[in-house]
Amino acid sequence: MTSTVPPGLVSTDDDPRIRRLERQVRALMEELHHVRKEQRHDALTDSLTGVGNRLALARAFREATEAAAKGGAPPALILLNLDGFTSLKNSAGHAAADQVLVTVAMRIRSAVRENDVVTRLGGDDFAVLMPATPQARATAVGNRIMAALEPNIDLGNNSVQCAASMGLRVAEPHHTLEDLLQEAGFALEESKAEGRNKLKLFDPVTLHFRQLQRQIVGDLREGIRSDQLVLYYQPIVDLGTGKLEGCEALVRWNHPIHGLIMPDQFIPVAEATGLIAELGRWVLRTAMRQLRQWRNNPATLQPAFSMRINVSAADLQSLEFVDDVRDVLMEEGLSPDSLVLELTESAIIRNNELDRYTLMSLHRLGVGLEIDDFGAGYSSMGYLRKLPVDRVKVDRQFVKDLANDPSQLEFVAAIQQVIRSCGLEGVWEGIETAREAELLRSIGCTSGQGYYFGKPVPGPEFTGLLETNRSWPS
């Protein structure tokens, strides 16, 4: 069959102008398609490292979960953060830091499988999404990444090692991308907390603990601000005369729902989350305000009576702590020798520059310094002469068997002799019976604390004890 052209129309099949125009249109369409493809690629690519960005991660997660919903295995996610990257950037400069990031991205990509999606989320945070990957296989990929990052990175003038902490989470059917990132992030935090440079799997128990910890911190911060905390006071007594030397301030949390909470349940959380400094300031101010009230009242005035307050390792690391102590003493009109700060062995044994500066500053200020729970940890006698401390509070473990084991008394006497030879005073805690007090007194121990003399009691009750102006049993 031959085609015919209707009358009045001219065929364009052989018109060179039309063919040239068609070629131009096709070229423009191909160029437009190429530009759009590049734009899509740029929109999904991290400009520095060339790996994917957060949008690429979101698309990969969506595709992987859609495949899993049709019967496939769920995806897994590794969240990765470089160890010590901030210090490296500060010391080596931004250009070197960028070079490290580019090298790390290349090494990660070389360690994963072809269909795994490597992305940089910003800074030194990377993520690897692994479609249809069970936990064991994802762990193997994570271990390959760690091995790939192990060699030093050449920066020209020097080389650095840039290890990484990683958290792994296999997706559940209900997971959103944010859920997956958050839970992999919890595992990453555990890796950092346990010494870094390791792969940690997500543990639901860890998540629950973290959530509970955050709840406790929020409640405790509110408790400090709304007067839920209370101080209990326990007497410290001269073993020879029964006269009151002072008292130790011990914090309690009167929670509006859970009732009275003991310090061993919230102090570790406060220390782990940085809230201990705020808590310590509250204890310091409240205790010294109470001491000033006792001193201003003739019925409760006790000569040479001191307030003992526990100090955390974080306090020694704070440049403001000495100023806080000085300010409180001035505000309450109290002499420095009315305050004794109790420090655990673990808080001072590090003996770093800032700790030494704080201790010397407190010593020059004139406040008393006491090593608490001596013998419970390091028990190194050598540092007793080197530290500017005045007293040693000996741990209760040395007292509890005193009445039943004759050899224990000789051991305690030796400890007492060492304390004296260092020019220090000894305070023996955990005294619960008259016999224990008598034995300690017989070997020259001068000060004691324990249930035999009195349990910790609230301020009003301790005020009543002071008003009786009596001696404790000796």
CSV table of C-alpha atoms in Angstrom, one decimal:
chain,number,residue,atom,x,y,z
A,1,MET,CA,0.0,0.0,0.0
A,2,THR,CA,1.3,3.4,-0.9
A,3,SER,CA,0.7,6.5,1.2
A,4,THR,CA,-0.8,9.4,-0.3
A,5,VAL,CA,-0.8,13.0,0.8
A,6,PRO,CA,-4.1,14.7,0.9
A,7,PRO,CA,-4.5,17.4,-1.6
A,8,GLY,CA,-3.3,20.8,-0.4
A,9,LEU,CA,-0.7,19.3,2.0
A,10,VAL,CA,3.0,19.0,1.5
A,11,SER,CA,4.9,16.0,2.9
A,12,THR,CA,7.7,16.8,5.5
A,13,ASP,CA,9.4,13.5,5.5
A,14,ASP,CA,12.1,14.8,3.3
A,15,ASP,CA,12.2,18.3,4.5
A,16,PRO,CA,15.7,18.9,6.0
A,17,ARG,CA,14.5,21.8,8.2
A,18,ILE,CA,12.0,19.6,9.9
A,19,ARG,CA,14.5,16.8,10.5
A,20,ARG,CA,17.0,19.3,11.9
A,21,LEU,CA,14.3,20.7,14.2
A,22,GLU,CA,13.4,17.2,15.4
A,23,ARG,CA,17.1,16.4,16.2
A,24,GLN,CA,17.3,19.7,18.2
A,25,VAL,CA,14.2,18.8,20.2
A,26,ARG,CA,15.5,15.3,21.0
A,27,ALA,CA,18.9,16.8,22.1
A,28,LEU,CA,17.2,19.3,24.3
A,29,MET,CA,15.0,16.6,25.8
A,30,GLU,CA,18.1,14.4,26.5
A,31,GLU,CA,19.9,17.3,28.0
A,32,LEU,CA,16.9,18.2,30.2
A,33,HIS,CA,16.7,14.6,31.3
A,34,HIS,CA,20.4,14.6,32.2
A,35,VAL,CA,20.1,17.8,34.1
A,36,ARG,CA,17.1,16.5,36.1
A,37,LYS,CA,19.0,13.3,36.8
A,38,GLU,CA,22.0,15.3,38.1
A,39,GLN,CA,19.7,17.4,40.2
A,40,ARG,CA,18.2,14.3,41.7
A,41,HIS,CA,21.6,12.9,42.4
A,42,ASP,CA,22.8,16.2,44.0
A,43,ALA,CA,19.7,16.3,46.1
A,44,LEU,CA,20.5,12.9,47.5
A,45,THR,CA,24.3,13.3,47.8
A,46,ASP,CA,26.5,14.8,50.6
A,47,SER,CA,28.5,17.5,48.8
A,48,LEU,CA,31.7,16.9,50.8
A,49,THR,CA,32.1,13.1,50.8
A,50,GLY,CA,30.0,12.0,47.8
A,51,VAL,CA,28.0,9.5,49.8
A,52,GLY,CA,24.3,9.8,50.3
A,53,ASN,CA,22.6,12.4,52.6
A,54,ARG,CA,19.6,12.2,54.9
A,55,LEU,CA,17.2,12.3,52.0
A,56,ALA,CA,19.0,9.3,50.4
A,57,LEU,CA,18.7,7.5,53.7
A,58,ALA,CA,14.9,8.3,53.9
A,59,ARG,CA,14.4,7.0,50.4
A,60,ALA,CA,16.4,3.8,51.0
A,61,PHE,CA,14.5,3.2,54.2
A,62,ARG,CA,11.2,3.6,52.5
A,63,GLU,CA,12.1,1.2,49.7
A,64,ALA,CA,13.5,-1.3,52.2
A,65,THR,CA,10.4,-1.3,54.4
A,66,GLU,CA,8.1,-1.6,51.3
A,67,ALA,CA,10.0,-4.7,50.3
A,68,ALA,CA,9.9,-6.1,53.8
A,69,ALA,CA,6.1,-5.5,53.9
A,70,LYS,CA,5.8,-7.8,50.9
A,71,GLY,CA,7.5,-10.6,52.7
A,72,GLY,CA,11.1,-9.8,52.7
A,73,ALA,CA,13.5,-9.4,55.7
A,74,PRO,CA,13.5,-6.1,57.5
A,75,PRO,CA,16.4,-3.6,57.0
A,76,ALA,CA,19.1,-2.9,59.5
A,77,LEU,CA,20.8,0.4,60.4
A,78,ILE,CA,24.3,1.1,61.6
A,79,LEU,CA,24.8,4.6,63.1
A,80,LEU,CA,28.4,5.6,63.3
A,81,ASN,CA,30.2,8.5,65.0
A,82,LEU,CA,34.0,9.1,64.9
A,83,ASP,CA,35.9,9.0,68.2
A,84,GLY,CA,37.8,12.1,69.1
A,85,PHE,CA,36.9,14.0,65.9
A,86,THR,CA,36.3,17.3,67.6
A,87,SER,CA,39.7,17.3,69.2
A,88,LEU,CA,41.2,16.3,65.8
A,89,LYS,CA,39.5,19.2,64.1
A,90,ASN,CA,40.6,21.7,66.7
A,91,SER,CA,44.2,20.6,66.5
A,92,ALA,CA,44.6,19.8,62.8
A,93,GLY,CA,42.2,22.3,61.3
A,94,HIS,CA,39.1,22.2,59.2
A,95,ALA,CA,40.8,21.2,56.0
A,96,ALA,CA,42.4,18.2,57.6
A,97,ALA,CA,39.1,17.3,59.2
A,98,ASP,CA,37.3,17.4,55.9
A,99,GLN,CA,40.0,15.1,54.4
A,100,VAL,CA,39.4,12.7,57.2
A,101,LEU,CA,35.7,12.7,56.6
A,102,VAL,CA,36.2,12.0,52.9
A,103,THR,CA,38.6,9.2,53.6
A,104,VAL,CA,36.3,7.7,56.2
A,105,ALA,CA,33.4,7.8,53.8
A,106,MET,CA,35.4,6.0,51.1
A,107,ARG,CA,36.5,3.3,53.6
A,108,ILE,CA,33.0,2.7,54.8
A,109,ARG,CA,31.7,2.4,51.2
A,110,SER,CA,34.5,-0.1,50.5
A,111,ALA,CA,33.5,-2.3,53.5
A,112,VAL,CA,29.8,-2.6,52.8
A,113,ARG,CA,27.9,-4.6,50.3
A,114,GLU,CA,26.8,-3.3,46.9
A,115,ASN,CA,23.1,-2.7,47.8
A,116,ASP,CA,23.9,-1.1,51.2
A,117,VAL,CA,23.4,2.7,51.3
A,118,VAL,CA,26.1,4.8,53.0
A,119,THR,CA,25.0,8.2,54.1
A,120,ARG,CA,26.5,11.2,56.0
A,121,LEU,CA,24.0,12.8,58.4
A,122,GLY,CA,26.2,15.8,59.2
A,123,GLY,CA,29.4,16.5,61.1
A,124,ASP,CA,31.1,13.2,61.8
A,125,ASP,CA,27.9,11.2,61.9
A,126,PHE,CA,27.4,8.4,59.3
A,127,ALA,CA,24.7,5.9,58.7
A,128,VAL,CA,24.6,2.6,56.7
A,129,LEU,CA,21.2,1.2,55.8
A,130,MET,CA,21.3,-2.5,54.9
A,131,PRO,CA,18.1,-3.7,53.1
A,132,ALA,CA,16.8,-7.2,54.1
A,133,THR,CA,19.6,-7.9,56.5
A,134,PRO,CA,19.4,-10.0,59.7
A,135,GLN,CA,21.3,-9.0,62.8
A,136,ALA,CA,24.2,-11.5,62.3
A,137,ARG,CA,24.9,-10.3,58.8
A,138,ALA,CA,24.6,-6.6,59.8
A,139,THR,CA,27.1,-7.3,62.7
A,140,ALA,CA,29.6,-8.7,60.2
A,141,VAL,CA,29.2,-5.6,58.0
A,142,GLY,CA,29.8,-3.4,61.1
A,143,ASN,CA,33.0,-5.4,62.0
A,144,ARG,CA,34.3,-4.9,58.4
A,145,ILE,CA,33.7,-1.2,58.7
A,146,MET,CA,35.7,-1.1,62.0
A,147,ALA,CA,38.5,-3.0,60.3
A,148,ALA,CA,38.5,-0.7,57.3
A,149,LEU,CA,38.8,2.4,59.6
A,150,GLU,CA,41.7,0.9,61.6
A,151,PRO,CA,44.7,2.1,59.4
A,152,ASN,CA,46.0,5.6,59.9
A,153,ILE,CA,44.9,8.3,57.6
A,154,ASP,CA,47.7,10.2,55.9
A,155,LEU,CA,47.3,14.0,56.2
A,156,GLY,CA,50.6,14.9,54.5
A,157,ASN,CA,52.6,16.3,57.4
A,158,ASN,CA,51.3,13.6,59.8
A,159,SER,CA,48.8,10.8,60.0
A,160,VAL,CA,45.9,10.1,62.4
A,161,GLN,CA,43.8,7.2,63.4
A,162,CYS,CA,40.1,7.8,63.4
A,163,ALA,CA,38.2,4.9,65.0
A,164,ALA,CA,34.4,5.0,65.4
A,165,SER,CA,31.7,4.0,67.8
A,166,MET,CA,28.7,2.3,66.3
A,167,GLY,CA,25.2,1.4,67.2
A,168,LEU,CA,23.2,-1.3,65.3
A,169,ARG,CA,19.5,-1.7,65.2
A,170,VAL,CA,17.4,-4.1,63.0
A,171,ALA,CA,14.1,-2.5,62.1
A,172,GLU,CA,10.7,-3.7,63.5
A,173,PRO,CA,7.5,-3.6,61.4
A,174,HIS,CA,6.3,-0.5,63.3
A,175,HIS,CA,9.5,1.5,63.0
A,176,THR,CA,9.7,4.9,61.4
A,177,LEU,CA,13.1,6.1,60.2
A,178,GLU,CA,13.2,8.4,63.3
A,179,ASP,CA,12.5,5.4,65.5
A,180,LEU,CA,15.3,3.4,63.9
A,181,LEU,CA,17.8,6.3,64.2
A,182,GLN,CA,16.9,7.0,67.8
A,183,GLU,CA,17.3,3.4,68.9
A,184,ALA,CA,20.6,2.9,66.9
A,185,GLY,CA,21.6,6.2,68.7
A,186,PHE,CA,21.0,4.6,72.1
A,187,ALA,CA,23.2,1.7,71.1
A,188,LEU,CA,25.8,4.2,69.9
A,189,GLU,CA,25.7,6.0,73.3
A,190,GLU,CA,26.4,2.7,75.0
A,191,SER,CA,29.4,2.2,72.7
A,192,LYS,CA,30.8,5.6,73.7
A,193,ALA,CA,30.1,4.9,77.4
A,194,GLU,CA,31.9,1.6,77.3
A,195,GLY,CA,35.2,3.0,75.9
A,196,ARG,CA,34.4,3.7,72.2
A,197,ASN,CA,35.6,2.0,69.1
A,198,LYS,CA,33.1,-0.9,69.3
A,199,LEU,CA,29.8,-2.0,67.8
A,200,LYS,CA,26.9,-2.2,70.2
A,201,LEU,CA,23.6,-3.8,69.5
A,202,PHE,CA,20.4,-2.1,70.6
A,203,ASP,CA,19.1,-3.4,73.9
A,204,PRO,CA,15.5,-2.6,74.9
A,205,VAL,CA,16.5,-2.8,78.6
A,206,THR,CA,19.1,-0.1,77.9
A,207,LEU,CA,16.4,2.0,76.3
A,208,HIS,CA,14.1,1.6,79.3
A,209,PHE,CA,17.0,2.5,81.6
A,210,ARG,CA,17.8,5.6,79.6
A,211,GLN,CA,14.2,6.7,79.6
A,212,LEU,CA,13.9,6.1,83.4
A,213,GLN,CA,17.2,8.0,83.9
A,214,ARG,CA,15.9,11.0,82.0
A,215,GLN,CA,12.6,10.8,84.0
A,216,ILE,CA,14.6,10.8,87.3
A,217,VAL,CA,16.8,13.7,86.1
A,218,GLY,CA,13.7,15.7,85.2
A,219,ASP,CA,12.0,14.9,88.5
A,220,LEU,CA,15.2,15.6,90.5
A,221,ARG,CA,15.7,19.0,88.8
A,222,GLU,CA,12.2,19.9,89.6
A,223,GLY,CA,12.7,18.6,93.1
A,224,ILE,CA,15.7,20.9,93.7
A,225,ARG,CA,13.7,23.9,92.5
A,226,SER,CA,10.5,23.1,94.5
A,227,ASP,CA,12.0,22.2,97.9
A,228,GLN,CA,11.4,18.5,97.6
A,229,LEU,CA,14.9,17.8,99.0
A,230,VAL,CA,15.5,17.6,102.7
A,231,LEU,CA,18.7,17.3,104.8
A,232,TYR,CA,19.1,14.8,107.6
A,233,TYR,CA,21.9,15.3,110.2
A,234,GLN,CA,23.9,12.6,111.9
A,235,PRO,CA,26.0,13.4,115.0
A,236,ILE,CA,29.8,13.1,115.1
A,237,VAL,CA,31.0,12.6,118.7
A,238,ASP,CA,34.2,12.9,120.7
A,239,LEU,CA,34.7,9.3,121.9
A,240,GLY,CA,36.4,10.4,125.1
A,241,THR,CA,33.9,12.9,126.4
A,242,GLY,CA,30.7,12.2,124.5
A,243,LYS,CA,30.7,15.9,123.5
A,244,LEU,CA,29.2,16.7,120.1
A,245,GLU,CA,31.9,17.7,117.5
A,246,GLY,CA,29.6,18.3,114.6
A,247,CYS,CA,27.2,16.6,112.2
A,248,GLU,CA,27.2,15.3,108.7
A,249,ALA,CA,24.5,16.6,106.3
A,250,LEU,CA,22.9,13.8,104.3
A,251,VAL,CA,20.5,14.6,101.5
A,252,ARG,CA,17.1,12.8,101.1
A,253,TRP,CA,14.5,13.3,98.3
A,254,ASN,CA,10.9,13.6,99.5
A,255,HIS,CA,9.3,12.7,96.2
A,256,PRO,CA,5.6,13.7,95.9
A,257,ILE,CA,4.7,10.3,94.5
A,258,HIS,CA,7.3,7.8,95.6
A,259,GLY,CA,7.9,9.2,99.1
A,260,LEU,CA,11.3,9.4,100.8
A,261,ILE,CA,14.1,8.3,98.4
A,262,MET,CA,17.6,7.5,99.7
A,263,PRO,CA,20.7,9.1,98.1
A,264,ASP,CA,22.1,5.9,96.7
A,265,GLN,CA,19.1,5.8,94.4
A,266,PHE,CA,19.5,9.2,92.8
A,267,ILE,CA,23.1,10.5,93.5
A,268,PRO,CA,24.6,8.1,90.9
A,269,VAL,CA,22.1,9.4,88.3
A,270,ALA,CA,22.9,13.0,89.2
A,271,GLU,CA,26.6,12.2,88.8
A,272,ALA,CA,26.2,10.5,85.5
A,273,THR,CA,24.1,13.3,84.0
A,274,GLY,CA,25.8,16.4,85.3
A,275,LEU,CA,23.1,17.4,87.7
A,276,ILE,CA,25.4,16.7,90.7
A,277,ALA,CA,26.8,20.2,90.7
A,278,GLU,CA,23.3,21.8,91.1
A,279,LEU,CA,22.5,19.3,93.8
A,280,GLY,CA,25.8,20.0,95.6
A,281,ARG,CA,25.2,23.7,95.6
A,282,TRP,CA,21.7,23.2,97.1
A,283,VAL,CA,23.2,20.9,99.9
A,284,LEU,CA,26.0,23.4,100.6
A,285,ARG,CA,23.7,26.4,100.9
A,286,THR,CA,20.9,24.6,102.9
A,287,ALA,CA,23.3,23.0,105.4
A,288,MET,CA,25.2,26.2,106.1
A,289,ARG,CA,22.0,28.2,106.5
A,290,GLN,CA,20.9,25.6,109.1
A,291,LEU,CA,24.3,25.9,110.9
A,292,ARG,CA,23.9,29.7,111.0
A,293,GLN,CA,20.4,29.3,112.5
A,294,TRP,CA,21.7,26.9,115.2
A,295,ARG,CA,24.6,29.3,116.0
A,296,ASN,CA,22.3,32.3,116.3
A,297,ASN,CA,20.0,30.5,118.8
A,298,PRO,CA,21.5,30.4,122.3
A,299,ALA,CA,19.5,27.2,122.9
A,300,THR,CA,21.3,25.3,120.1
A,301,LEU,CA,24.7,27.0,120.2
A,302,GLN,CA,27.5,24.5,120.4
A,303,PRO,CA,31.2,25.5,120.7
A,304,ALA,CA,33.5,24.2,118.0
A,305,PHE,CA,30.6,22.6,116.1
A,306,SER,CA,31.2,21.9,112.4
A,307,MET,CA,29.1,20.9,109.5
A,308,ARG,CA,30.3,18.0,107.4
A,309,ILE,CA,29.2,18.0,103.7
A,310,ASN,CA,30.0,15.4,101.0
A,311,VAL,CA,31.8,16.7,97.9
A,312,SER,CA,31.7,15.0,94.5
A,313,ALA,CA,34.5,14.5,92.0
A,314,ALA,CA,32.6,16.9,89.7
A,315,ASP,CA,32.9,19.6,92.4
A,316,LEU,CA,36.7,19.3,92.4
A,317,GLN,CA,36.6,19.7,88.6
A,318,SER,CA,34.5,22.9,88.8
A,319,LEU,CA,36.4,26.3,88.7
A,320,GLU,CA,33.4,27.9,90.4
A,321,PHE,CA,33.3,25.5,93.4
A,322,VAL,CA,35.8,27.4,95.6
A,323,ASP,CA,33.9,30.6,94.9
A,324,ASP,CA,30.6,29.0,95.8
A,325,VAL,CA,32.1,27.8,99.2
A,326,ARG,CA,33.5,31.3,99.9
A,327,ASP,CA,30.3,33.0,98.9
A,328,VAL,CA,28.1,30.8,101.1
A,329,LEU,CA,30.4,31.4,104.2
A,330,MET,CA,30.3,35.1,103.6
A,331,GLU,CA,26.5,35.2,103.1
A,332,GLU,CA,25.9,33.2,106.3
A,333,GLY,CA,28.6,35.0,108.3
A,334,LEU,CA,30.3,31.7,109.2
A,335,SER,CA,34.0,31.1,109.7
A,336,PRO,CA,35.7,28.7,107.3
A,337,ASP,CA,36.6,26.3,110.1
A,338,SER,CA,32.9,25.7,110.7
A,339,LEU,CA,32.8,23.7,107.4
A,340,VAL,CA,34.4,20.3,106.7
A,341,LEU,CA,34.2,19.0,103.2
A,342,GLU,CA,34.2,15.2,102.9
A,343,LEU,CA,35.8,13.8,99.7
A,344,THR,CA,35.9,10.1,98.7
A,345,GLU,CA,39.2,8.5,97.9
A,346,SER,CA,38.0,7.9,94.3
A,347,ALA,CA,37.4,11.7,93.9
A,348,ILE,CA,40.9,12.7,94.9
A,349,ILE,CA,43.1,9.8,93.9
A,350,ARG,CA,43.3,11.0,90.3
A,351,ASN,CA,45.5,13.8,91.5
A,352,ASN,CA,45.2,15.9,88.3
A,353,GLU,CA,46.1,19.6,88.0
A,354,LEU,CA,42.6,20.9,88.5
A,355,ASP,CA,41.9,18.7,91.5
A,356,ARG,CA,45.1,19.9,93.2
A,357,TYR,CA,44.3,23.5,92.5
A,358,THR,CA,40.8,23.2,94.0
A,359,LEU,CA,42.1,21.3,97.1
A,360,MET,CA,44.8,23.9,97.7
A,361,SER,CA,42.4,26.7,97.2
A,362,LEU,CA,40.0,25.2,99.7
A,363,HIS,CA,42.8,24.6,102.2
A,364,ARG,CA,44.0,28.2,101.9
A,365,LEU,CA,40.4,29.3,102.4
A,366,GLY,CA,40.5,27.6,105.8
A,367,VAL,CA,37.8,25.0,105.4
A,368,GLY,CA,38.4,21.5,106.7
A,369,LEU,CA,39.1,18.7,104.3
A,370,GLU,CA,38.4,15.0,105.1
A,371,ILE,CA,38.9,11.8,103.2
A,372,ASP,CA,35.7,9.9,103.4
A,373,ASP,CA,35.3,6.1,103.4
A,374,PHE,CA,39.1,5.6,103.8
A,375,GLY,CA,40.0,2.0,103.2
A,376,ALA,CA,37.0,1.2,101.0
A,377,GLY,CA,38.8,1.7,97.8
A,378,TYR,CA,42.5,2.5,97.1
A,379,SER,CA,43.8,2.7,100.7
A,380,SER,CA,47.1,4.1,99.5
A,381,MET,CA,48.9,5.5,102.5
A,382,GLY,CA,51.4,7.4,100.4
A,383,TYR,CA,49.0,10.1,99.3
A,384,LEU,CA,47.9,11.0,102.8
A,385,ARG,CA,51.0,13.1,103.3
A,386,LYS,CA,50.8,14.8,99.9
A,387,LEU,CA,47.2,16.0,100.1
A,388,PRO,CA,46.2,19.1,102.0
A,389,VAL,CA,43.6,17.2,104.1
A,390,ASP,CA,43.0,17.4,107.9
A,391,ARG,CA,41.0,14.3,108.7
A,392,VAL,CA,40.4,10.8,107.6
A,393,LYS,CA,37.0,9.1,108.0
A,394,VAL,CA,37.7,5.3,108.2
A,395,ASP,CA,35.2,3.0,106.5
A,396,ARG,CA,32.8,1.1,108.6
A,397,GLN,CA,34.1,-2.3,107.5
A,398,PHE,CA,37.0,-2.0,110.0
A,399,VAL,CA,34.6,-1.5,112.9
A,400,LYS,CA,31.9,-4.1,112.3
A,401,ASP,CA,33.9,-7.1,113.5
A,402,LEU,CA,35.9,-5.3,116.2
A,403,ALA,CA,34.1,-6.9,119.2
A,404,ASN,CA,34.3,-10.5,117.8
A,405,ASP,CA,37.8,-10.7,116.3
A,406,PRO,CA,40.8,-9.8,118.6
A,407,SER,CA,43.1,-9.5,115.6
A,408,GLN,CA,40.9,-6.8,114.1
A,409,LEU,CA,41.7,-4.5,117.0
A,410,GLU,CA,45.4,-4.7,116.3
A,411,PHE,CA,44.8,-4.0,112.6
A,412,VAL,CA,42.6,-0.9,113.5
A,413,ALA,CA,45.3,0.3,115.9
A,414,ALA,CA,47.8,0.1,113.1
A,415,ILE,CA,45.6,2.2,110.8
A,416,GLN,CA,45.1,4.7,113.6
A,417,GLN,CA,48.9,4.9,114.1
A,418,VAL,CA,49.4,5.6,110.4
A,419,ILE,CA,46.8,8.3,110.4
A,420,ARG,CA,48.4,10.0,113.4
A,421,SER,CA,51.9,9.7,111.9
A,422,CYS,CA,50.6,11.7,108.9
A,423,GLY,CA,49.5,14.5,111.2
A,424,LEU,CA,45.8,13.8,110.6
A,425,GLU,CA,42.7,13.2,112.8
A,426,GLY,CA,40.7,10.0,112.4
A,427,VAL,CA,36.9,9.7,112.5
A,428,TRP,CA,35.6,6.1,112.8
A,429,GLU,CA,32.2,5.5,111.3
A,430,GLY,CA,29.8,2.6,111.6
A,431,ILE,CA,29.9,2.5,115.5
A,432,GLU,CA,26.8,0.6,116.5
A,433,THR,CA,27.5,-0.7,120.1
A,434,ALA,CA,29.0,0.6,123.3
A,435,ARG,CA,31.7,-2.2,123.1
A,436,GLU,CA,32.9,-0.9,119.7
A,437,ALA,CA,33.1,2.6,121.0
A,438,GLU,CA,35.0,1.4,124.1
A,439,LEU,CA,37.5,-0.6,122.0
A,440,LEU,CA,38.2,2.3,119.7
A,441,ARG,CA,38.7,4.6,122.6
A,442,SER,CA,41.1,2.2,124.2
A,443,ILE,CA,43.5,2.4,121.3
A,444,GLY,CA,43.4,6.2,121.1
A,445,CYS,CA,40.7,6.8,118.5
A,446,THR,CA,39.1,10.2,119.3
A,447,SER,CA,36.1,10.7,117.0
A,448,GLY,CA,33.2,8.5,116.0
A,449,GLN,CA,30.0,8.3,114.1
A,450,GLY,CA,27.3,5.6,113.9
A,451,TYR,CA,23.9,4.4,115.0
A,452,TYR,CA,25.2,4.0,118.6
A,453,PHE,CA,25.3,7.8,118.8
A,454,GLY,CA,22.4,8.5,116.6
A,455,LYS,CA,20.8,7.9,113.2
A,456,PRO,CA,20.4,10.6,110.6
A,457,VAL,CA,17.4,12.7,111.5
A,458,PRO,CA,15.6,15.7,110.0
A,459,GLY,CA,16.6,19.3,110.9
A,460,PRO,CA,13.8,19.9,113.4
A,461,GLU,CA,14.6,16.7,115.3
A,462,PHE,CA,18.3,17.4,115.4
A,463,THR,CA,17.5,20.9,116.6
A,464,GLY,CA,15.7,19.3,119.6
A,465,LEU,CA,18.8,17.2,120.3
A,466,LEU,CA,20.9,20.3,120.4
A,467,GLU,CA,18.5,22.1,122.7
A,468,THR,CA,18.9,19.3,125.3
A,469,ASN,CA,22.6,20.2,125.4
A,470,ARG,CA,23.4,16.7,126.5
A,471,SER,CA,26.4,14.5,126.0
A,472,TRP,CA,26.2,11.5,123.8
A,473,PRO,CA,27.2,8.1,125.2
A,474,SER,CA,30.9,7.7,125.5
